[in-house]
Short mmCIF file of C-alpha atoms in Angstrom, two decimals:
data_model
loop_
_atom_site.label_atom_id
_atom_site.label_comp_id
_atom_site.label_asym_id
_atom_site.label_seq_id
_atom_site.Cartn_x
_atom_site.Cartn_y
_atom_site.Cartn_z
CA UNK A 1 -26.03 -8.14 8.87
CA UNK A 2 -27.05 -5.25 10.81
CA UNK A 3 -25.41 -4.57 14.34
CA UNK A 4 -27.72 -4.35 17.34
CA UNK A 5 -26.31 -2.65 20.62
CA UNK A 6 -28.27 -3.66 23.46
CA UNK A 7 -27.81 -1.65 26.89
CA UNK A 8 -29.00 -3.44 29.98
CA UNK A 9 -29.01 -2.57 33.74
CA UNK A 10 -28.13 -5.87 35.20
CA UNK A 11 -28.06 -8.84 33.01
CA UNK A 12 -25.76 -10.93 32.68
CA UNK A 13 -23.93 -9.75 35.67
CA UNK A 14 -26.88 -10.19 37.90
CA UNK A 15 -30.37 -11.77 37.53
CA UNK A 16 -32.16 -8.58 36.76
CA UNK A 17 -33.62 -8.69 33.44
CA UNK A 18 -32.67 -12.26 32.88
CA UNK A 19 -36.31 -13.73 32.51
CA UNK A 20 -36.87 -11.25 29.87
CA UNK A 21 -33.69 -10.36 28.04
CA UNK A 22 -32.26 -14.01 27.71
CA UNK A 23 -35.18 -15.56 25.67
CA UNK A 24 -35.30 -12.18 23.60
CA UNK A 25 -31.55 -12.39 22.76
CA UNK A 26 -31.91 -16.06 21.64
CA UNK A 27 -34.23 -14.58 18.84
CA UNK A 28 -32.61 -11.37 18.22
CA UNK A 29 -29.16 -12.67 17.66
CA UNK A 30 -30.48 -14.67 14.80
CA UNK A 31 -31.20 -11.42 13.04
CA UNK A 32 -28.45 -9.18 14.10
CA UNK A 33 -24.82 -9.00 15.13
CA UNK A 34 -25.42 -8.40 18.90
CA UNK A 35 -23.42 -6.60 21.47
CA UNK A 36 -24.57 -6.19 25.02
CA UNK A 37 -23.48 -3.24 27.21
CA UNK A 38 -24.32 -4.02 30.95
CA UNK A 39 -24.35 -0.98 33.33
CA UNK A 40 -24.25 -3.30 36.46
CA UNK A 41 -21.92 -2.39 39.35
CA UNK A 42 -21.48 -6.02 39.83
CA UNK A 43 -17.81 -7.25 38.84
CA UNK A 44 -18.59 -11.01 38.20
CA UNK A 45 -20.74 -12.08 35.36
CA UNK A 46 -23.17 -14.65 36.72
CA UNK A 47 -25.06 -15.75 33.56
CA UNK A 48 -24.11 -16.75 30.00
CA UNK A 49 -24.82 -15.05 26.80
CA UNK A 50 -25.86 -16.88 23.65
CA UNK A 51 -22.98 -17.76 21.37
CA UNK A 52 -21.66 -15.01 19.28
CA UNK A 53 -23.01 -12.19 21.59
CA UNK A 54 -20.18 -9.77 22.61
CA UNK A 55 -20.40 -8.39 26.05
CA UNK A 56 -19.04 -5.11 27.43
CA UNK A 57 -19.22 -3.78 31.04
CA UNK A 58 -19.59 -0.34 32.04
CA UNK A 59 -19.51 1.17 35.67
CA UNK A 60 -18.30 4.62 36.57
CA UNK A 61 -18.40 6.67 39.77
CA UNK A 62 -18.14 10.35 38.94
CA UNK A 63 -15.21 12.27 40.00
CA UNK A 64 -15.64 15.47 41.85
CA UNK A 65 -14.63 17.42 38.69
CA UNK A 66 -17.10 15.75 36.64
CA UNK A 67 -19.79 16.82 39.09
CA UNK A 68 -18.86 20.33 39.00
CA UNK A 69 -18.86 20.39 35.30
CA UNK A 70 -22.24 18.90 35.09
CA UNK A 71 -23.69 21.39 37.73
CA UNK A 72 -22.39 24.24 35.41
CA UNK A 73 -23.89 22.33 32.54
CA UNK A 74 -27.19 22.24 34.13
CA UNK A 75 -27.25 25.89 34.49
CA UNK A 76 -27.25 26.21 30.55
CA UNK A 77 -29.60 23.30 29.92
CA UNK A 78 -33.27 24.25 29.28
CA UNK A 79 -34.26 20.65 29.53
CA UNK A 80 -32.79 20.34 32.83
CA UNK A 81 -35.01 23.42 34.12
CA UNK A 82 -38.13 21.88 32.24
CA UNK A 83 -37.63 18.40 34.11
CA UNK A 84 -37.25 20.14 37.51
CA UNK A 85 -39.90 22.86 37.42
CA UNK A 86 -42.19 21.49 34.51
CA UNK A 87 -45.62 20.40 35.19
CA UNK A 88 -44.96 16.80 34.41
CA UNK A 89 -44.13 15.39 37.73
CA UNK A 90 -45.80 13.72 40.90
CA UNK A 91 -46.15 15.38 44.08
CA UNK A 92 -42.86 15.79 46.00
CA UNK A 93 -40.01 18.17 46.78
CA UNK A 94 -38.44 20.19 44.14
CA UNK A 95 -35.25 19.71 45.85
CA UNK A 96 -35.49 16.04 45.38
CA UNK A 97 -36.30 16.51 41.72
CA UNK A 98 -33.55 18.57 41.11
CA UNK A 99 -30.97 16.09 42.71
CA UNK A 100 -32.65 13.36 40.60
CA UNK A 101 -32.37 15.44 37.21
CA UNK A 102 -29.14 16.60 37.81
CA UNK A 103 -27.60 13.21 38.72
CA UNK A 104 -29.54 11.59 35.64
CA UNK A 105 -27.89 14.16 33.36
CA UNK A 106 -24.53 13.51 34.84
CA UNK A 107 -24.84 9.65 34.39
CA UNK A 108 -26.09 10.15 30.81
CA UNK A 109 -23.15 12.28 29.84
CA UNK A 110 -20.71 10.04 31.32
CA UNK A 111 -22.19 6.93 29.71
CA UNK A 112 -22.23 8.82 26.29
CA UNK A 113 -18.44 9.57 26.60
CA UNK A 114 -17.88 5.83 27.35
CA UNK A 115 -19.71 4.82 24.31
CA UNK A 116 -17.84 7.47 22.04
CA UNK A 117 -14.47 6.50 23.46
CA UNK A 118 -15.12 2.78 22.93
CA UNK A 119 -16.10 3.40 19.37
CA UNK A 120 -19.77 2.18 19.45
CA UNK A 121 -20.72 5.37 17.32
CA UNK A 122 -18.36 4.43 14.68
CA UNK A 123 -20.83 2.44 12.35
CA UNK A 124 -24.01 4.27 12.91
CA UNK A 125 -25.33 3.58 9.60
CA UNK A 126 -25.52 -0.22 10.08
CA UNK A 127 -26.42 -0.19 13.67
CA UNK A 128 -29.61 0.00 15.90
CA UNK A 129 -29.10 1.15 19.48
CA UNK A 130 -31.45 -0.33 21.83
CA UNK A 131 -31.73 0.67 25.53
CA UNK A 132 -33.64 -1.89 27.48
CA UNK A 133 -34.92 0.56 30.05
CA UNK A 134 -35.87 4.30 29.48
CA UNK A 135 -33.21 5.61 31.67
CA UNK A 136 -29.98 7.39 31.41
CA UNK A 137 -28.82 4.88 28.97
CA UNK A 138 -31.48 5.98 26.50
CA UNK A 139 -30.46 9.55 27.04
CA UNK A 140 -26.91 8.99 26.30
CA UNK A 141 -28.19 7.84 22.91
CA UNK A 142 -30.36 10.82 22.35
CA UNK A 143 -27.46 13.11 23.16
CA UNK A 144 -25.39 11.49 20.58
CA UNK A 145 -28.29 11.54 18.06
CA UNK A 146 -28.26 15.34 18.26
CA UNK A 147 -24.78 15.02 16.35
CA UNK A 148 -25.65 12.14 14.17
CA UNK A 149 -29.27 12.36 13.12
CA UNK A 150 -29.16 9.20 10.96
CA UNK A 151 -28.66 7.01 14.16
CA UNK A 152 -31.39 4.69 14.92
CA UNK A 153 -32.25 4.51 18.62
CA UNK A 154 -35.05 2.57 20.43
CA UNK A 155 -35.91 1.95 23.94
CA UNK A 156 -38.38 -0.24 26.01
CA UNK A 157 -40.24 1.29 28.92
CA UNK A 158 -41.61 -0.84 31.89
CA UNK A 159 -42.58 0.84 35.30
CA UNK A 160 -40.06 2.53 37.32
CA UNK A 161 -38.68 4.23 34.16
CA UNK A 162 -42.11 5.53 32.95
CA UNK A 163 -44.51 6.52 35.70
CA UNK A 164 -43.75 9.67 37.60
CA UNK A 165 -45.40 8.15 40.61
CA UNK A 166 -42.96 5.29 40.64
CA UNK A 167 -39.77 7.44 40.84
CA UNK A 168 -38.63 8.30 44.29
CA UNK A 169 -38.46 11.94 43.47
CA UNK A 170 -41.77 11.97 41.45
CA UNK A 171 -40.09 12.83 38.14
CA UNK A 172 -39.11 11.16 34.91
CA UNK A 173 -36.01 13.31 33.78
CA UNK A 174 -35.62 14.33 30.22
CA UNK A 175 -38.40 12.27 28.93
CA UNK A 176 -39.68 14.87 26.23
CA UNK A 177 -36.07 15.45 25.17
CA UNK A 178 -35.35 11.85 24.72
CA UNK A 179 -38.78 11.13 22.98
CA UNK A 180 -37.97 13.70 20.34
CA UNK A 181 -34.94 11.66 19.33
CA UNK A 182 -36.39 8.11 19.54
CA UNK A 183 -37.12 6.26 16.37
CA UNK A 184 -39.44 3.98 18.48
CA UNK A 185 -40.58 3.55 22.00
CA UNK A 186 -41.86 0.13 22.86
CA UNK A 187 -44.37 -0.69 25.72
CA UNK A 188 -45.28 -3.80 27.77
CA UNK A 189 -48.91 -2.75 28.13
CA UNK A 190 -51.49 -0.57 26.34
CA UNK A 191 -52.14 1.21 29.51
CA UNK A 192 -48.33 2.17 29.93
CA UNK A 193 -48.53 3.27 26.35
CA UNK A 194 -51.77 5.56 27.06
CA UNK A 195 -49.84 7.11 29.95
CA UNK A 196 -46.80 7.89 28.01
CA UNK A 197 -48.76 9.51 25.20
CA UNK A 198 -50.60 11.65 27.69
CA UNK A 199 -47.70 12.88 29.51
CA UNK A 200 -44.42 12.67 27.38
CA UNK A 201 -45.17 12.10 23.65
CA UNK A 202 -43.94 14.58 21.02
CA UNK A 203 -44.22 12.45 17.84
CA UNK A 204 -46.88 10.56 15.82
CA UNK A 205 -48.44 7.45 17.01
CA UNK A 206 -46.31 5.38 14.66
CA UNK A 207 -43.37 5.96 17.00
CA UNK A 208 -45.11 4.21 20.00
CA UNK A 209 -45.69 0.48 19.77
CA UNK A 210 -47.09 -2.35 21.98
CA UNK A 211 -44.40 -5.26 22.48
CA UNK A 212 -45.44 -7.68 25.14
CA UNK A 213 -42.99 -9.65 26.94
CA UNK A 214 -43.40 -13.22 27.14
CA UNK A 215 -42.78 -16.66 28.82
CA UNK A 216 -41.92 -20.27 27.23
CA UNK A 217 -44.10 -23.06 26.86
CA UNK A 218 -43.77 -25.38 29.87
CA UNK A 219 -46.65 -27.55 29.37
CA UNK A 220 -49.98 -27.70 31.18
CA UNK A 221 -50.90 -27.85 34.93
CA UNK A 222 -51.97 -31.19 36.08
CA UNK A 223 -55.74 -31.70 36.75
CA UNK A 224 -57.30 -31.57 40.24
CA UNK A 225 -58.51 -34.15 42.35
CA UNK A 226 -61.09 -33.75 45.16
CA UNK A 227 -62.86 -30.64 46.40
CA UNK A 228 -59.82 -28.84 47.80
CA UNK A 229 -59.33 -25.35 46.12
CA UNK A 230 -55.77 -25.02 45.50
CA UNK A 231 -54.53 -21.29 45.35
CA UNK A 232 -50.96 -19.92 44.42
CA UNK A 233 -49.48 -16.67 44.60
CA UNK A 234 -45.98 -15.46 43.68
CA UNK A 235 -44.63 -11.89 44.35
CA UNK A 236 -42.19 -10.06 46.82
CA UNK A 237 -43.92 -9.67 50.23
CA UNK A 238 -43.72 -5.88 50.24
CA UNK A 239 -46.30 -3.28 50.97
CA UNK A 240 -47.21 -2.78 47.18
CA UNK A 241 -47.97 -6.41 46.83
CA UNK A 242 -50.55 -6.42 49.59
CA UNK A 243 -50.20 -10.07 50.42
CA UNK A 244 -51.76 -9.52 53.63
CA UNK A 245 -55.00 -8.95 51.79
CA UNK A 246 -54.90 -12.53 50.49
CA UNK A 247 -54.69 -13.75 54.02
CA UNK A 248 -57.68 -11.68 55.24
CA UNK A 249 -59.68 -12.95 52.43
CA UNK A 250 -58.85 -16.60 52.99
CA UNK A 251 -60.08 -16.11 56.54
CA UNK A 252 -63.38 -15.26 55.28
CA UNK A 253 -64.09 -18.56 53.69
CA UNK A 254 -65.40 -20.89 56.40
CA UNK A 255 -66.43 -24.38 55.44
CA UNK A 256 -64.32 -24.48 52.38
CA UNK A 257 -61.13 -26.78 52.09
CA UNK A 258 -58.41 -24.47 50.84
CA UNK A 259 -54.62 -24.93 50.35
CA UNK A 260 -52.60 -21.69 49.59
CA UNK A 261 -49.04 -21.63 48.69
CA UNK A 262 -47.16 -18.30 48.30
CA UNK A 263 -43.59 -18.01 46.63
CA UNK A 264 -41.53 -14.93 47.43
CA UNK A 265 -40.08 -13.14 50.39
CA UNK A 266 -39.39 -9.47 51.39
CA UNK A 267 -39.56 -6.82 54.12
CA UNK A 268 -43.22 -7.82 55.37
CA UNK A 269 -42.68 -11.57 55.20
CA UNK A 270 -42.45 -11.99 58.87
CA UNK A 271 -45.68 -9.79 59.46
CA UNK A 272 -47.57 -11.61 56.97
CA UNK A 273 -46.60 -15.04 58.32
CA UNK A 274 -47.86 -13.88 61.82
CA UNK A 275 -51.04 -12.49 60.35
CA UNK A 276 -51.53 -15.99 58.58
CA UNK A 277 -51.09 -17.72 61.98
CA UNK A 278 -53.45 -15.61 63.65
CA UNK A 279 -56.25 -15.56 60.99
CA UNK A 280 -55.69 -19.08 59.48
CA UNK A 281 -53.79 -21.21 61.98
CA UNK A 282 -57.04 -22.20 63.88
CA UNK A 283 -58.88 -23.34 60.83
CA UNK A 284 -58.36 -27.12 60.09
CA UNK A 285 -59.83 -26.48 56.53
CA UNK A 286 -57.25 -24.13 55.49
CA UNK A 287 -53.52 -25.24 54.91
CA UNK A 288 -50.96 -22.72 53.73
CA UNK A 289 -47.24 -22.40 53.04
CA UNK A 290 -44.88 -19.74 52.50
CA UNK A 291 -41.88 -20.93 50.13
CA UNK A 292 -39.71 -17.71 50.53
CA UNK A 293 -37.67 -16.42 47.99
CA UNK A 294 -37.09 -19.21 45.36
CA UNK A 295 -35.58 -19.55 42.03
CA UNK A 296 -38.00 -19.29 39.07
CA UNK A 297 -37.21 -22.73 38.25
CA UNK A 298 -38.85 -23.91 41.41
CA UNK A 299 -41.91 -21.90 40.45
CA UNK A 300 -42.17 -23.71 37.14
CA UNK A 301 -41.58 -27.01 38.86
CA UNK A 302 -44.51 -26.29 41.17
CA UNK A 303 -46.80 -25.64 38.32
CA UNK A 304 -45.66 -28.77 36.53
CA UNK A 305 -46.38 -31.05 39.47
CA UNK A 306 -49.03 -29.49 41.66
CA UNK A 307 -52.66 -28.73 40.53
CA UNK A 308 -53.45 -24.92 40.89
CA UNK A 309 -57.16 -23.68 40.60
CA UNK A 310 -56.43 -20.10 40.60
CA UNK A 311 -53.40 -17.77 40.63
CA UNK A 312 -53.74 -14.80 43.10
CA UNK A 313 -52.45 -11.17 43.10
CA UNK A 314 -53.46 -8.12 44.97
CA UNK A 315 -50.79 -5.93 43.52
CA UNK A 316 -51.34 -2.07 44.26
CA UNK A 317 -49.42 -1.14 41.09
CA UNK A 318 -47.93 -2.74 38.01
CA UNK A 319 -45.68 -1.30 35.32
CA UNK A 320 -46.92 -3.66 32.58
CA UNK A 321 -48.37 -7.15 32.24
CA UNK A 322 -46.95 -9.17 35.21
CA UNK A 323 -44.77 -12.14 34.30
CA UNK A 324 -46.35 -14.12 37.11
CA UNK A 325 -49.72 -13.92 35.48
CA UNK A 326 -48.18 -14.81 32.11
CA UNK A 327 -46.56 -18.01 33.59
CA UNK A 328 -49.95 -19.06 35.25
CA UNK A 329 -51.81 -18.65 31.95
CA UNK A 330 -48.93 -20.52 30.24
CA UNK A 331 -49.99 -23.58 32.24
CA UNK A 332 -53.65 -23.07 31.87
CA UNK A 333 -54.31 -21.71 35.26
CA UNK A 334 -56.79 -18.72 35.47
CA UNK A 335 -56.04 -15.79 37.60
CA UNK A 336 -57.49 -13.11 40.09
CA UNK A 337 -55.81 -9.73 39.87
CA UNK A 338 -56.43 -6.26 40.44
CA UNK A 339 -57.35 -3.59 38.02
CA UNK A 340 -53.89 -1.91 37.83
CA UNK A 341 -51.26 -1.54 35.17
CA UNK A 342 -51.86 -4.08 32.11
CA UNK A 343 -53.61 -6.64 34.22
CA UNK A 344 -56.82 -5.69 32.69
CA UNK A 345 -55.39 -6.62 29.24
CA UNK A 346 -54.91 -10.11 30.67
CA UNK A 347 -57.65 -10.82 33.03
CA UNK A 348 -61.24 -10.66 31.83
CA UNK A 349 -64.52 -12.91 32.42
CA UNK A 350 -62.96 -15.56 30.21
CA UNK A 351 -59.67 -15.94 31.87
CA UNK A 352 -60.32 -15.16 35.45
CA UNK A 353 -61.69 -12.59 37.88
CA UNK A 354 -60.68 -8.93 37.61
CA UNK A 355 -60.83 -7.02 41.07
CA UNK A 356 -61.13 -3.49 41.55
CA UNK A 357 -57.87 -1.41 41.87
CA UNK A 358 -58.26 -1.53 45.78
CA UNK A 359 -60.09 -4.49 46.69
CA UNK A 360 -61.28 -5.45 50.04
CA UNK A 361 -60.83 -8.90 51.56
CA UNK A 362 -64.49 -9.57 51.18
CA UNK A 363 -64.26 -8.87 47.39
CA UNK A 364 -61.22 -11.30 46.92
CA UNK A 365 -63.00 -13.99 49.14
CA UNK A 366 -66.23 -13.58 46.77
CA UNK A 367 -64.42 -14.31 43.56
CA UNK A 368 -62.59 -17.28 45.24
CA UNK A 369 -66.07 -18.63 46.31
CA UNK A 370 -67.49 -17.89 43.04
CA UNK A 371 -64.88 -20.10 41.19
CA UNK A 372 -65.18 -22.77 43.70
CA UNK A 373 -69.10 -22.97 43.14
CA UNK A 374 -68.79 -22.72 39.42
CA UNK A 375 -69.70 -25.76 37.29
CA UNK A 376 -66.96 -28.02 36.20
CA UNK A 377 -67.70 -26.66 32.45
CA UNK A 378 -66.99 -23.18 33.59
CA UNK A 379 -63.79 -23.91 35.19
CA UNK A 380 -62.67 -25.95 32.24
CA UNK A 381 -63.37 -23.01 30.08
CA UNK A 382 -61.45 -20.61 32.18
CA UNK A 383 -58.42 -22.93 32.16
CA UNK A 384 -58.61 -23.30 28.32
CA UNK A 385 -59.08 -19.55 27.81
CA UNK A 386 -56.08 -18.73 30.01
CA UNK A 387 -53.91 -20.92 27.91
CA UNK A 388 -55.18 -19.43 24.76
CA UNK A 389 -54.55 -15.94 26.08
CA UNK A 390 -50.93 -16.98 26.70
CA UNK A 391 -50.62 -18.37 23.31
CA UNK A 392 -52.14 -15.31 21.49
CA UNK A 393 -50.34 -12.57 23.53
CA UNK A 394 -47.51 -13.88 25.81
CA UNK A 395 -45.81 -16.66 24.06
CA UNK A 396 -42.20 -15.47 24.20
CA UNK A 397 -41.05 -17.01 20.95
CA UNK A 398 -43.75 -15.36 19.04
CA UNK A 399 -43.52 -12.03 20.64
CA UNK A 400 -39.73 -11.87 20.35
CA UNK A 401 -39.84 -12.79 16.61
CA UNK A 402 -42.30 -10.07 16.08
CA UNK A 403 -40.18 -7.59 17.94
CA UNK A 404 -37.08 -8.67 15.93
CA UNK A 405 -39.02 -8.04 12.81
CA UNK A 406 -39.98 -4.70 13.84
CA UNK A 407 -36.34 -3.77 14.51
CA UNK A 408 -35.30 -5.01 11.08
CA UNK A 409 -37.63 -2.33 9.49
CA UNK A 410 -35.83 0.64 11.22
#
């Protein structure tokens, strides 16, 4: 049996990638001898691993000597200059880019040293190296592959580790260098793959593959009763999620009986609560509730027990196909979402209502009204189509089995 070395940022020490990595591991450990290397700074393991999966923990703060050596290394590194001064970056300060690239390089070299010292490169002929994020963990593997060209290395890429615009410094360091050494790069949406090919790709199309994430089957959402429109949203309440837009939209639906529940907290929670009280508090036809930050288990329990007509999101940006929409679809709940990231790969006329990338409250209100006024047959079709979309594209067991099969081909 081949060995699979999986590099994570958080799981199993903190929640981080838990909803994605844990079900994937349940499948891949049936095909490979799996070891997980977690780069979390947390000291305590919070979550269990599947039986037989070995765990290693890496965290290191660079010494002053290591920082100085890295600085001199940068001066002789052509890829460093290309990352800092090349054309592939978003707007921003070159000083911020320089610091980001320099620190990225340092982290990669230190992590590579750890991998070498711990013997992870001793059995390269029978090992696949897999970085869950396209960050310095992937670069450590690319650096080592320069010495061992027969190494098989792959990475997933999601959002912050893909888009220049998602990086605080506006740059994705060393992407072209890493790409030249990757045996495969797996994407969570077609739009993400297209972006990568435009900005960073150096190899033929066969190296770039779509590998959707997924969610499990937890059954169907119960049927509705009465005329009340039941709406649900689930996200952090932060600027890029634009939860306030949903409040504004609901204030534009007079005469309709609406219940809206939002799960999630964040920096704008108090401001959005105040906005809701101002815009919705005086309307007896509209009820709303903010659940705050809750475990995913509570979200699943809500879908199991409470009828939901539509899932709503007004997100400004997405790295891939949002898990929140996958969950809604898995219960047969259609969605309203923005034309960003991988959302257009999920929401179409058959599974919900696709908004523009920057919708107005009026646009959101209009699609909610359109759903409310639709005949029962249309609503039934939307729910059926949403469930079918989940089963065809976002069923976790099927997706992870396909992914493991692709790894076995390497």
